Amino acid sequence: MNKFIYRFRNVDRNNVLYILFCIFRIQADLGILVNELQVRKDLQLVLIDLLNGLVRKDGVTCLVIICDAVYLNVFEGAFFKRTFAVPIVMIVVEEYEDLLSPNYDTLEALRQARRDGCNMYTIIMANGFQLTGLLRFGDRYRILDTRAKYIILHDVRLFHSSLHYIWKRIVNVVFLKYHRRVIGKAKNKAWFDLSTVPFPNPIKGIFISRRVDTWSGQFHYSRDLFADKTGNLNGEVLNVVYFDHLPSVVVMKSNATNKVGGVEIEILNTLAKKMNFVHHLYEPLDSYIHKWGQKDSNGSYSGLLGEVVSGKADLALGNLQYTPYHLELLDLSNPYTSQCWTFLTPEALSDNSWKTLILPFNLYMWIAVLLVLLVTGSIFYGLANYYINLLNYKPLNNKNTKNEANEKNYTYAKPVGLYLFGEITNSILYTYGMLLVVSLPKLPTGWSIRLLTGWYWLYCILLVVSYRASMTAILANPAPRVTIDTLKELVNSKIACGGWGLQTKQFFEGSLDEMGQKISERFENVENPEKAAEKIAKGVFAYYDSSDYLKYLSVKRKLNMNNSMSIDVTQDNDKGDRNLHIMSDCVVNIPISIGFHKNSPLKPLADVYIQRIIEVGLVEKWLSDIMYKIRSMDAKEEEIKALINLKKLYCAFLALAIGYTLSFICLIGEFVHWNFIVKKDPSFDKYAIDIYYMNKKNKL
């Protein structure tokens, strides 16, 4: 030391002090560096023990490592040599990268890890703000699998109140906090504190983690660090928002309170019993206006969806459709049923009683009957003319014979009854008469005609019996209702269509079918289904919803009409309202699910229980019980069987009117023909009309 002072005795005192300060600073930095290296080595050892323990339990399918340059040396060769073989996705984040909007390489690596089904994330980063940005981004766009297992380096910036919602979604997480106690000059061995989120206990104001184990060369308690936290929620209260929509949720209002029932309420009660939680049911404000909810101009959501998106509700009940629109905003359970979504349409007031005469047979049957009539009449005509020509034939040797005996024999040999079919018009008319079971005035001669007549009679008897039986059934039963049962009929009806929500209209706009595009052009948003039912009764509207709810809406209107007007609403009332009819064709069969908040940890176990509920048939039973009450309230139309009223006999009067009209037209035609054709013929003599017609017949 003396030598050192001697060397620098000629140096300025300030320079000496500065050199000494630099020496001490270098020694301090070297000490810190050695400490940091030791911390990284300890961190590497605890990570190796953690990962090897998980791999032994077959709990890791793929490992994602996210780190920055500060902790990159933790994952050096020794780390990979000492860990069990498992697929690894390594992502190194630059210190300047904003993980609220990651660069392309980072984003694609995270997406690929999600597609590959990686269920283990190890995130070791020095910058807590970068890490919070990554967690926010991964949760918002579902880039990170929130139901995977996470190992994260402890950082107080992760537990800010603005991030508390993250730890309601990522619950399988272990935080590593490094400790090195210093007591005097002696230093004890470094150790890590392993803690996790307090789920299922709610985070109230301040985040307080729950210790699960400690590590100091080995685990102290050897506990299961990623034990299932959703199997037993320890009686925690979960907020459940609901919307009244039959059959999922049915609100039975009373003077004091509202009793809530329905299929989804039964499922909720079963889940609460199995998962040990208490549910707090509530209805969003102005639910009768906002219903499921839509996106407002400020970016927030109203109604049922708004409660879930904002994080106020843990579960949502209200006949949620399993569609991309809902999946983007929240998590949906496995569908517990599938519903037919169709239109509630008006029944036509027009009556088809005037077609009763032709209703027993369909179009092709009538075509066949007409063809048989024409062909058989033509055959009768041909056979009759053949016999007439055959019997009129005279041998050449008798051409000049004029004796009376031959004339008498010839007259005796003339055919009997063939005049019935001698002309084509008479042949068709008499053939038609046999079809109406009218006997011939005389049986024609000729065995071929007689055989044909007999077999044709058998055909007529069978045809007439079938026609009469079908006619009897038509007259005995009520008149069929003219309804809209297909999308094509709905489009052709030109009535307006509507339903609730902009997403419903977008569904039809995105349809590849031409009918769906035409419906979207006249689709209207409906806020009040009961007002829509009134418009349907006027015959100017069709309402879109599930078939079960449309049944409820139809029955409710009938009951209200009965109570207010005390008449049978199945008959036309004084206002001319029409009956409501549910279209038989389904526009689409939509799966229905229960909603959870986005990235909810409750969904996987809830799906298991819901699947079991479906398999044992409870959902089908609950649905049947709910709809049975609706069907039992349906006021059926009282019908008197086998009652022939004037309305059903419109067809008879129509046929009579057609006959009178045709007869009058024929009469006018004959009058015109007699006065303008026959009388103006030069050979016409009113005193010898028989000679006129005989000469005219001979000319033909």
XYZ file of C-alpha atoms in Angstrom:
700
model
C 0.000 0.000 0.000
C 2.861 2.267 0.742
C 4.261 1.533 -2.684
C 0.936 2.339 -4.194
C 0.778 5.662 -2.364
C 4.326 6.392 -3.303
C 3.571 5.834 -6.960
C 0.662 8.224 -6.950
C 2.031 10.783 -4.525
C 2.742 13.113 -7.376
C -0.793 12.686 -8.784
C -3.616 15.028 -8.047
C -5.665 14.038 -4.974
C -8.959 14.215 -6.937
C -7.660 11.836 -9.570
C -6.694 9.330 -6.898
C -10.158 9.418 -5.387
C -11.760 8.936 -8.815
C -9.556 5.929 -9.549
C -10.422 4.364 -6.198
C -14.147 4.926 -6.879
C -13.866 3.171 -10.248
C -12.108 0.225 -8.650
C -14.819 -0.183 -6.018
C -17.559 0.228 -8.657
C -16.055 -2.511 -10.794
C -15.878 -4.795 -7.779
C -19.552 -4.078 -7.003
C -20.614 -4.698 -10.592
C -18.667 -7.927 -10.638
C -20.429 -8.973 -7.441
C -23.841 -8.139 -8.905
C -22.973 -9.990 -12.088
C -21.936 -13.052 -10.119
C -25.190 -12.829 -8.157
C -27.240 -12.513 -11.338
C -25.495 -15.503 -12.835
C -26.288 -17.462 -9.711
C -29.946 -16.383 -9.889
C -30.202 -17.567 -13.504
C -28.583 -20.871 -12.607
C -31.024 -21.371 -9.734
C -33.893 -20.391 -12.030
C -32.713 -22.939 -14.571
C -32.637 -25.681 -11.919
C -36.151 -24.966 -10.628
C -37.518 -24.899 -14.160
C -35.881 -28.243 -14.920
C -37.442 -29.804 -11.817
C -40.848 -28.325 -12.600
C -40.939 -29.420 -16.222
C -39.559 -32.905 -15.581
C -42.166 -33.445 -12.895
C -44.961 -32.460 -15.273
C -43.612 -34.549 -18.147
C -43.442 -37.610 -15.887
C -47.189 -37.270 -15.310
C -47.804 -37.128 -19.084
C -49.161 -33.653 -18.577
C -47.181 -31.864 -21.299
C -47.937 -32.325 -24.995
C -45.949 -29.332 -26.195
C -43.917 -26.657 -24.376
C -43.871 -22.976 -25.302
C -40.945 -20.951 -23.927
C -41.203 -17.162 -24.118
C -38.232 -15.151 -22.867
C -36.235 -12.028 -23.547
C -32.525 -11.327 -23.957
C -32.053 -10.856 -20.192
C -33.011 -14.450 -19.348
C -32.002 -16.080 -22.612
C -28.966 -17.745 -21.009
C -31.317 -19.658 -18.677
C -32.328 -21.769 -21.669
C -28.871 -22.852 -22.772
C -27.643 -26.302 -23.656
C -27.656 -27.647 -20.092
C -31.373 -26.857 -19.779
C -32.351 -28.925 -22.823
C -30.010 -31.775 -21.908
C -31.488 -32.172 -18.443
C -35.176 -31.900 -19.388
C -37.144 -34.812 -20.791
C -37.739 -34.878 -24.530
C -40.851 -32.860 -25.405
C -41.725 -30.663 -28.421
C -40.652 -27.086 -27.722
C -41.613 -23.779 -29.343
C -38.990 -21.152 -28.401
C -39.896 -17.462 -28.753
C -37.337 -14.749 -27.932
C -38.846 -11.293 -27.546
C -36.869 -8.184 -28.384
C -36.641 -5.608 -25.603
C -38.255 -2.925 -27.791
C -41.156 -5.078 -29.038
C -44.678 -4.013 -28.070
C -46.496 -7.235 -27.220
C -49.881 -5.532 -27.269
C -49.314 -5.735 -31.010
C -46.634 -8.400 -31.607
C -44.583 -8.535 -34.761
C -45.323 -11.106 -37.450
C -42.786 -13.724 -36.344
C -43.915 -13.673 -32.710
C -47.595 -13.764 -33.672
C -47.182 -16.676 -36.088
C -45.167 -18.659 -33.542
C -47.915 -18.168 -30.928
C -50.609 -19.150 -33.418
C -48.720 -22.258 -34.461
C -48.273 -23.249 -30.824
C -52.033 -22.858 -30.288
C -52.797 -24.934 -33.389
C -50.386 -27.644 -32.262
C -52.191 -27.935 -28.940
C -49.359 -26.844 -26.659
C -50.619 -27.007 -23.089
C -47.597 -25.653 -21.221
C -46.301 -22.077 -21.303
C -43.077 -20.967 -19.584
C -42.776 -17.173 -19.650
C -39.565 -15.751 -18.172
C -39.252 -12.049 -18.909
C -37.606 -9.160 -17.078
C -39.927 -6.467 -18.444
C -43.251 -6.787 -16.626
C -44.948 -4.275 -18.914
C -44.118 -6.366 -21.946
C -45.507 -9.431 -20.203
C -48.769 -7.691 -19.261
C -49.162 -6.611 -22.892
C -48.679 -10.211 -24.041
C -51.290 -11.496 -21.591
C -53.810 -8.851 -22.641
C -53.272 -9.528 -26.326
C -53.375 -13.298 -25.936
C -56.613 -13.143 -23.959
C -58.364 -10.673 -26.253
C -57.645 -12.546 -29.489
C -57.415 -16.058 -27.982
C -53.808 -16.400 -29.142
C -52.819 -17.902 -25.797
C -54.555 -21.007 -24.511
C -55.772 -19.686 -21.165
C -56.648 -23.203 -19.990
C -53.057 -24.402 -20.395
C -50.490 -24.555 -17.566
C -48.319 -21.477 -17.025
C -44.994 -20.894 -15.270
C -44.345 -17.153 -14.955
C -41.602 -15.193 -13.241
C -43.084 -13.233 -10.350
C -43.495 -9.503 -11.013
C -45.678 -7.129 -8.978
C -46.704 -5.354 -12.175
C -48.695 -8.463 -13.130
C -51.061 -7.979 -10.198
C -52.297 -4.497 -10.949
C -56.076 -4.082 -10.567
C -56.467 -3.623 -14.315
C -55.192 -7.185 -14.786
C -57.338 -8.917 -12.201
C -59.693 -10.181 -14.927
C -56.763 -12.088 -16.458
C -56.332 -14.147 -13.289
C -60.005 -15.130 -13.391
C -59.244 -16.787 -16.718
C -55.682 -18.065 -16.338
C -55.933 -20.101 -13.135
C -53.454 -22.914 -13.823
C -50.422 -20.740 -13.172
C -47.362 -20.887 -10.920
C -45.412 -17.731 -10.090
C -41.679 -18.119 -9.330
C -40.330 -15.602 -6.814
C -36.591 -15.667 -6.006
C -35.419 -15.182 -2.371
C -31.946 -14.791 -0.854
C -31.915 -13.829 2.800
C -28.923 -12.045 4.280
C -28.378 -12.247 8.072
C -25.263 -10.363 9.017
C -22.419 -11.636 6.931
C -23.811 -15.141 6.531
C -26.027 -15.960 3.553
C -28.451 -18.833 3.576
C -29.237 -20.916 0.514
C -31.333 -19.330 -2.218
C -34.913 -20.528 -2.568
C -37.966 -19.928 -4.709
C -41.481 -19.247 -3.525
C -44.080 -20.953 -5.740
C -47.506 -19.292 -5.601
C -50.678 -19.244 -7.666
C -53.905 -17.281 -8.067
C -56.517 -17.533 -5.284
C -59.172 -19.025 -7.599
C -62.019 -19.851 -6.907
C -61.894 -17.125 -4.248
C -62.647 -13.741 -5.811
C -60.000 -11.039 -6.038
C -61.245 -8.117 -3.975
C -59.263 -4.936 -4.442
C -55.763 -6.309 -3.787
C -54.325 -9.405 -5.424
C -53.049 -11.814 -2.779
C -51.431 -14.908 -4.209
C -51.672 -18.302 -2.545
C -48.461 -20.211 -1.789
C -48.432 -23.808 -3.005
C -44.805 -24.851 -2.429
C -41.203 -23.732 -2.025
C -38.062 -24.899 -3.795
C -34.553 -24.960 -2.386
C -32.759 -27.585 -4.390
C -35.945 -29.659 -4.177
C -39.626 -29.131 -3.531
C -40.501 -28.828 0.131
C -44.095 -30.130 0.106
C -44.141 -32.007 -3.233
C -47.709 -30.877 -3.871
C -49.571 -31.005 -7.151
C -48.830 -27.530 -8.431
C -51.533 -27.635 -11.099
C -54.352 -29.305 -9.210
C -57.834 -28.840 -10.673
C -59.391 -25.706 -9.189
C -62.828 -26.046 -10.822
C -63.954 -29.413 -9.423
C -64.870 -27.872 -6.082
C -65.590 -24.147 -5.997
C -66.076 -24.210 -2.215
C -69.518 -22.630 -2.290
C -68.417 -19.488 -4.105
C -71.177 -17.256 -5.510
C -71.263 -17.003 -9.304
C -73.243 -14.272 -11.009
C -75.602 -15.726 -13.614
C -77.416 -13.394 -16.001
C -80.519 -14.684 -17.774
C -82.972 -13.640 -20.428
C -86.540 -14.933 -20.599
C -86.809 -17.070 -23.740
C -88.797 -20.290 -23.750
C -87.898 -23.167 -23.421
C -84.405 -22.308 -22.149
C -85.500 -19.832 -19.486
C -89.094 -19.390 -18.350
C -89.990 -16.588 -15.923
C -93.245 -17.185 -14.070
C -94.243 -13.840 -12.608
C -96.129 -13.558 -9.337
C -97.077 -10.675 -7.096
C -94.048 -11.002 -4.822
C -91.206 -12.539 -6.804
C -90.443 -14.079 -10.148
C -89.889 -17.801 -10.281
C -87.343 -18.764 -12.918
C -87.448 -22.151 -14.585
C -86.580 -23.773 -17.876
C -84.143 -26.266 -19.364
C -81.039 -24.131 -18.771
C -82.049 -23.421 -15.186
C -82.238 -27.179 -14.566
C -78.792 -27.608 -16.134
C -77.455 -24.759 -13.980
C -78.822 -26.373 -10.798
C -77.129 -29.648 -11.723
C -73.784 -27.922 -12.386
C -74.044 -26.000 -9.100
C -74.556 -29.236 -7.194
C -71.677 -31.076 -8.881
C -69.173 -28.194 -8.896
C -70.216 -26.856 -5.466
C -71.087 -23.256 -6.184
C -74.011 -20.976 -5.445
C -75.578 -19.058 -8.299
C -76.954 -15.547 -8.076
C -79.569 -15.095 -10.807
C -80.301 -11.640 -12.131
C -81.818 -10.088 -15.234
C -80.083 -7.224 -17.083
C -81.667 -3.784 -17.015
C -84.257 -3.161 -19.724
C -83.940 -6.742 -20.903
C -87.314 -6.530 -22.635
C -85.792 -3.820 -24.860
C -82.169 -4.910 -25.328
C -82.831 -8.684 -25.045
C -79.584 -10.507 -25.919
C -77.855 -7.215 -26.622
C -76.058 -5.525 -29.475
C -72.936 -3.470 -29.959
C -73.428 0.202 -29.134
C -71.796 3.161 -30.840
C -69.198 3.461 -28.044
C -68.021 -0.138 -28.563
C -69.729 -1.619 -25.503
C -72.518 -4.184 -25.564
C -75.994 -3.987 -24.099
C -78.354 -6.623 -22.760
C -77.302 -10.155 -21.908
C -74.070 -10.033 -23.918
C -73.066 -6.749 -22.287
C -73.167 -8.319 -18.820
C -70.863 -11.147 -19.887
C -68.466 -9.108 -22.029
C -67.975 -6.551 -19.252
C -67.124 -9.334 -16.786
C -70.081 -8.730 -14.459
C -71.567 -12.189 -15.086
C -69.825 -15.561 -14.960
C -72.546 -17.470 -16.821
C -75.281 -16.465 -19.275
C -78.590 -18.258 -19.830
C -80.998 -17.333 -22.600
C -81.116 -19.702 -25.570
C -77.711 -18.640 -26.923
C -77.085 -19.877 -30.439
C -73.795 -21.629 -31.171
C -72.715 -19.168 -33.874
C -69.431 -17.401 -34.743
C -70.967 -14.109 -33.614
C -71.430 -15.367 -30.053
C -68.192 -17.371 -30.008
C -66.237 -14.197 -30.704
C -67.644 -12.492 -27.613
C -67.844 -15.295 -25.058
C -67.319 -18.992 -24.505
C -70.143 -21.414 -25.236
C -70.595 -24.843 -23.718
C -71.063 -27.921 -25.832
C -74.580 -27.657 -27.354
C -77.185 -29.391 -25.217
C -79.871 -29.403 -27.934
C -80.622 -28.301 -31.474
C -83.594 -26.099 -32.339
C -85.530 -25.633 -35.546
C -85.573 -21.936 -36.432
C -88.354 -21.024 -38.821
C -91.105 -18.457 -39.440
C -94.479 -17.860 -37.816
C -96.783 -17.131 -40.762
C -100.467 -16.286 -41.278
C -102.941 -18.840 -42.542
C -104.714 -17.848 -45.731
C -108.360 -16.791 -45.468
C -109.137 -18.164 -48.933
C -111.066 -21.440 -49.086
C -110.639 -24.275 -51.580
C -114.137 -25.728 -51.192
C -114.813 -24.921 -54.833
C -112.211 -27.558 -55.755
C -113.880 -30.354 -53.779
C -114.986 -32.171 -56.965
C -111.403 -32.566 -58.145
C -109.718 -33.025 -54.753
C -110.284 -36.829 -54.491
C -107.733 -37.428 -57.272
C -104.466 -35.691 -57.912
C -103.418 -34.184 -61.227
C -101.806 -37.311 -62.664
C -104.802 -39.434 -61.733
C -107.142 -37.059 -63.530
C -104.904 -37.111 -66.602
C -104.985 -40.903 -66.568
C -108.813 -40.964 -66.237
C -109.190 -38.510 -69.126
C -106.834 -40.475 -71.358
C -108.651 -43.740 -70.599
C -111.978 -42.036 -71.418
C -110.741 -40.743 -74.772
C -108.984 -43.964 -75.746
C -111.911 -46.202 -74.718
C -114.455 -43.965 -76.499
C -112.334 -44.078 -79.644
C -112.111 -47.878 -79.438
C -115.911 -48.141 -79.071
C -116.322 -45.873 -82.080
C -113.896 -47.907 -84.156
C -115.491 -51.266 -83.291
C -119.007 -49.942 -83.920
C -118.056 -48.633 -87.379
C -116.306 -51.881 -88.161
C -119.477 -53.877 -87.415
C -121.664 -51.461 -89.348
C -119.438 -51.679 -92.424
C -119.204 -55.452 -92.086
C -122.985 -55.944 -91.960
C -123.584 -53.420 -94.775
C -121.302 -55.361 -97.112
C -123.156 -57.013 -100.102
C -121.725 -59.674 -102.325
C -121.237 -58.733 -105.965
C -123.696 -61.406 -107.122
C -126.564 -59.725 -105.235
C -125.969 -56.175 -106.484
C -128.926 -56.256 -108.920
C -131.271 -58.398 -106.766
C -134.404 -56.412 -105.868
C -136.743 -58.981 -104.301
C -138.459 -58.103 -101.095
C -137.347 -61.204 -99.254
C -133.725 -60.223 -99.530
C -134.551 -56.704 -98.426
C -136.397 -58.018 -95.384
C -133.534 -60.379 -94.506
C -131.061 -57.555 -94.848
C -133.126 -55.318 -92.613
C -133.350 -58.067 -90.010
C -129.583 -58.449 -90.056
C -128.868 -54.791 -89.222
C -126.956 -54.325 -85.959
C -128.743 -53.447 -82.723
C -127.415 -50.681 -80.424
C -124.430 -49.818 -82.572
C -125.898 -46.382 -83.194
C -124.802 -45.537 -79.662
C -121.184 -45.519 -80.796
C -121.699 -44.741 -84.479
C -120.464 -41.189 -84.114
C -117.359 -40.144 -82.211
C -119.236 -37.573 -80.116
C -121.903 -40.078 -79.117
C -119.239 -42.656 -78.379
C -117.392 -40.309 -76.004
C -120.639 -39.217 -74.308
C -121.901 -42.757 -73.694
C -118.455 -43.847 -72.518
C -118.478 -40.886 -70.115
C -121.994 -41.900 -69.023
C -120.750 -45.383 -68.088
C -118.007 -43.674 -66.056
C -120.785 -41.921 -64.133
C -122.513 -45.308 -63.635
C -125.313 -44.492 -66.110
C -126.520 -47.605 -67.930
C -126.679 -47.765 -71.735
C -130.164 -47.483 -73.295
C -129.530 -50.665 -75.290
C -126.809 -53.292 -75.235
C -124.932 -53.199 -78.562
C -124.423 -56.276 -80.726
C -121.022 -57.709 -81.458
C -119.127 -59.793 -78.964
C -116.028 -57.622 -79.079
C -118.031 -54.513 -78.078
C -119.925 -56.474 -75.421
C -116.710 -57.830 -73.845
C -115.143 -54.390 -73.908
C -118.272 -52.945 -72.311
C -118.172 -55.528 -69.487
C -114.546 -54.939 -68.594
C -114.966 -51.204 -68.881
C -117.851 -51.447 -66.424
C -115.549 -53.165 -63.905
C -113.036 -50.337 -64.333
C -115.806 -47.758 -63.845
C -117.065 -49.443 -60.669
C -113.602 -49.500 -59.083
C -112.909 -45.911 -60.097
C -116.267 -44.629 -58.837
C -115.933 -46.457 -55.500
C -112.488 -44.906 -54.959
C -113.757 -41.450 -55.905
C -116.766 -41.707 -53.608
C -114.698 -42.917 -50.662
C -112.228 -40.051 -51.063
C -115.029 -37.557 -51.526
C -116.749 -38.801 -48.358
C -113.542 -38.347 -46.382
C -113.093 -34.812 -47.736
C -116.637 -33.778 -46.896
C -116.527 -35.409 -43.444
C -113.279 -33.688 -42.446
C -112.794 -29.947 -41.999
C -111.588 -27.938 -44.927
C -107.793 -28.027 -45.286
C -105.930 -24.912 -44.209
C -104.006 -22.978 -46.801
C -100.627 -22.343 -45.142
C -97.067 -21.262 -45.932
C -94.713 -24.176 -45.287
C -91.595 -23.543 -47.400
C -89.206 -20.673 -47.998
C -90.275 -20.580 -51.644
C -93.918 -20.113 -50.645
C -92.887 -17.412 -48.179
C -90.934 -15.535 -50.850
C -93.805 -15.832 -53.322
C -96.307 -14.570 -50.741
C -94.671 -11.100 -50.824
C -95.322 -10.534 -47.113
C -92.710 -8.792 -44.969
C -90.363 -10.846 -42.765
C -88.641 -9.963 -39.528
C -86.874 -11.093 -36.390
C -84.747 -9.759 -33.572
C -81.203 -8.514 -33.976
C -78.944 -7.273 -36.726
C -77.053 -10.568 -36.706
C -80.221 -12.379 -37.831
C -80.483 -10.167 -40.890
C -76.779 -10.669 -41.566
C -77.387 -14.420 -41.442
C -79.836 -14.159 -44.354
C -77.635 -11.664 -46.196
C -74.738 -14.115 -46.021
C -76.859 -16.984 -47.317
C -75.741 -18.580 -50.577
C -79.336 -19.525 -51.322
C -81.400 -17.227 -53.548
C -84.388 -17.508 -51.222
C -82.328 -16.305 -48.260
C -81.148 -13.275 -50.229
C -84.721 -12.343 -51.149
C -85.844 -12.664 -47.528
C -82.969 -10.437 -46.356
C -84.145 -7.685 -48.710
C -87.433 -7.352 -46.822
C -86.232 -8.413 -43.374
C -87.136 -6.028 -40.538
C -85.811 -5.756 -36.979
C -88.561 -6.553 -34.451
C -88.283 -5.345 -30.860
C -91.624 -6.676 -29.577
C -92.670 -10.227 -30.588
C -96.265 -9.654 -29.455
C -96.667 -6.741 -31.837
C -95.191 -8.942 -34.539
C -97.880 -11.538 -33.776
C -100.551 -8.880 -34.297
C -99.094 -8.038 -37.698
C -99.019 -11.733 -38.589
C -102.714 -12.005 -37.691
C -103.348 -9.191 -40.170
C -101.681 -11.323 -42.848
C -98.823 -8.915 -43.625
C -95.865 -10.277 -41.659
C -93.817 -13.399 -40.804
C -91.704 -13.619 -37.617
C -88.438 -15.587 -37.336
C -87.518 -17.497 -34.165
C -87.228 -21.018 -32.772
C -90.220 -23.289 -33.347
C -90.698 -23.792 -29.595
C -90.858 -20.070 -28.907
C -93.155 -19.525 -31.892
C -95.491 -22.163 -30.458
C -95.519 -20.275 -27.162
C -96.153 -16.980 -28.962
C -99.064 -18.464 -30.918
C -100.672 -19.996 -27.828
C -100.203 -16.783 -25.834
C -102.016 -14.784 -28.488
C -104.894 -17.270 -28.563
C -105.287 -17.123 -24.788
C -105.202 -13.314 -24.791
C -107.821 -13.198 -27.529
C -110.031 -15.647 -25.645
C -109.779 -13.604 -22.456
C -110.440 -10.269 -24.142
C -113.078 -11.193 -26.704
C -114.522 -14.450 -25.279
C -114.642 -16.074 -28.696
C -112.914 -18.996 -30.360
C -109.925 -17.438 -32.093
C -109.594 -20.419 -34.408
C -112.544 -18.985 -36.314
C -112.432 -15.683 -38.144
C -113.277 -12.859 -35.798
C -114.888 -9.556 -36.538
C -111.516 -7.940 -37.211
C -110.667 -10.514 -39.846
C -107.564 -11.720 -37.993
C -105.969 -14.848 -39.347
C -104.764 -17.904 -37.501
C -101.024 -18.192 -36.835
C -99.138 -21.082 -38.383
C -95.568 -22.300 -37.799
C -93.846 -23.033 -41.087
C -93.106 -26.767 -41.278
C -89.771 -26.384 -43.092
C -86.824 -25.375 -40.901
C -84.719 -22.528 -42.217
C -81.812 -23.862 -40.146
C -81.249 -26.202 -37.199
C -79.151 -24.237 -34.702
C -77.270 -25.757 -31.715
C -78.067 -24.093 -28.381
C -75.506 -23.641 -25.582
C -74.909 -22.062 -22.188
C -72.638 -19.009 -22.167
C -69.507 -18.390 -20.065
C -67.353 -15.312 -19.924
C -64.487 -15.286 -22.395
C -61.771 -17.897 -21.698
C -63.642 -19.142 -18.651
C -61.836 -21.910 -16.701
C -65.223 -23.436 -15.811
C -66.074 -24.484 -19.369
C -64.065 -27.765 -19.696
C -65.549 -29.408 -16.594
C -69.007 -27.969 -17.297
C -68.874 -29.559 -20.770
C -68.219 -32.943 -19.186
C -71.236 -32.662 -16.885
C -73.493 -31.302 -19.655
C -72.551 -34.245 -21.879
C -73.521 -36.646 -19.100
C -76.832 -34.813 -18.615
C -77.561 -35.198 -22.322
C -76.606 -38.877 -22.399
C -78.962 -39.856 -19.569
C -81.852 -38.066 -21.295
C -82.473 -35.323 -18.743
C -82.390 -32.511 -21.304
C -85.003 -34.246 -23.424
C -87.200 -34.804 -20.368
C -86.929 -31.194 -19.174
C -87.674 -29.919 -22.658
C -90.699 -32.192 -22.922
C -91.994 -31.016 -19.535
C -91.713 -27.342 -20.494
C -93.397 -27.770 -23.884
C -96.123 -30.016 -22.471
C -97.440 -27.093 -20.451
C -97.517 -24.945 -23.576
C -99.246 -27.587 -25.672
C -101.802 -28.249 -22.953
C -102.784 -24.573 -23.040
C -103.256 -24.648 -26.781
C -106.963 -24.138 -27.417
C -107.853 -26.692 -30.058
C -110.406 -25.913 -32.690
C -113.679 -27.710 -32.020
C -114.624 -29.596 -35.140
C -117.921 -31.379 -35.822
C -117.216 -34.443 -37.910
C -119.335 -35.487 -40.926
C -121.237 -32.191 -40.983
C -122.051 -31.043 -44.496
C -122.595 -27.304 -44.530
C -123.237 -24.909 -47.328
C -119.590 -23.924 -47.512
C -118.524 -27.479 -48.266
C -121.090 -27.719 -51.087
C -119.665 -24.793 -52.998
C -118.301 -27.337 -55.452
C -121.813 -28.640 -56.277
C -123.108 -25.157 -56.982
C -119.973 -24.407 -58.963
C -120.503 -27.510 -61.124
C -124.160 -26.547 -61.628
C -123.170 -23.018 -62.575
C -120.622 -24.322 -65.067
C -123.300 -26.620 -66.567
C -125.812 -23.783 -66.864
C -123.201 -21.568 -68.473
C -122.125 -24.162 -71.024
C -125.762 -25.005 -71.837
C -126.572 -21.346 -72.368
C -123.537 -20.922 -74.606
C -124.556 -23.977 -76.635
C -128.097 -22.603 -76.899
C -126.795 -19.304 -78.191
C -124.570 -21.163 -80.637
C -127.446 -23.241 -81.952
C -129.614 -20.128 -82.323
C -126.875 -18.352 -84.283
C -126.260 -21.429 -86.434
C -129.991 -21.839 -87.208
C -130.625 -18.223 -88.122
C -127.406 -17.312 -89.902
C -126.324 -20.570 -91.516
C -129.240 -22.993 -91.925
C -131.923 -20.497 -92.898
C -129.645 -18.723 -95.346
C -128.833 -21.950 -97.196
C -130.439 -21.786 -100.733
C -131.551 -25.414 -100.457
C -133.345 -24.811 -97.147
C -137.130 -25.214 -97.221
C -138.938 -24.740 -93.971
C -141.779 -26.922 -95.288
C -139.437 -29.810 -96.105
C -136.845 -29.731 -93.358
C -136.498 -33.545 -93.364
C -135.598 -33.538 -97.055
C -133.017 -30.764 -96.369
C -131.233 -32.739 -93.685
C -131.471 -35.993 -95.730
C -129.818 -34.338 -98.700
C -127.167 -32.811 -96.465
C -126.449 -36.206 -94.917
C -126.120 -37.837 -98.313
C -123.594 -35.157 -99.318
C -121.485 -36.077 -96.323
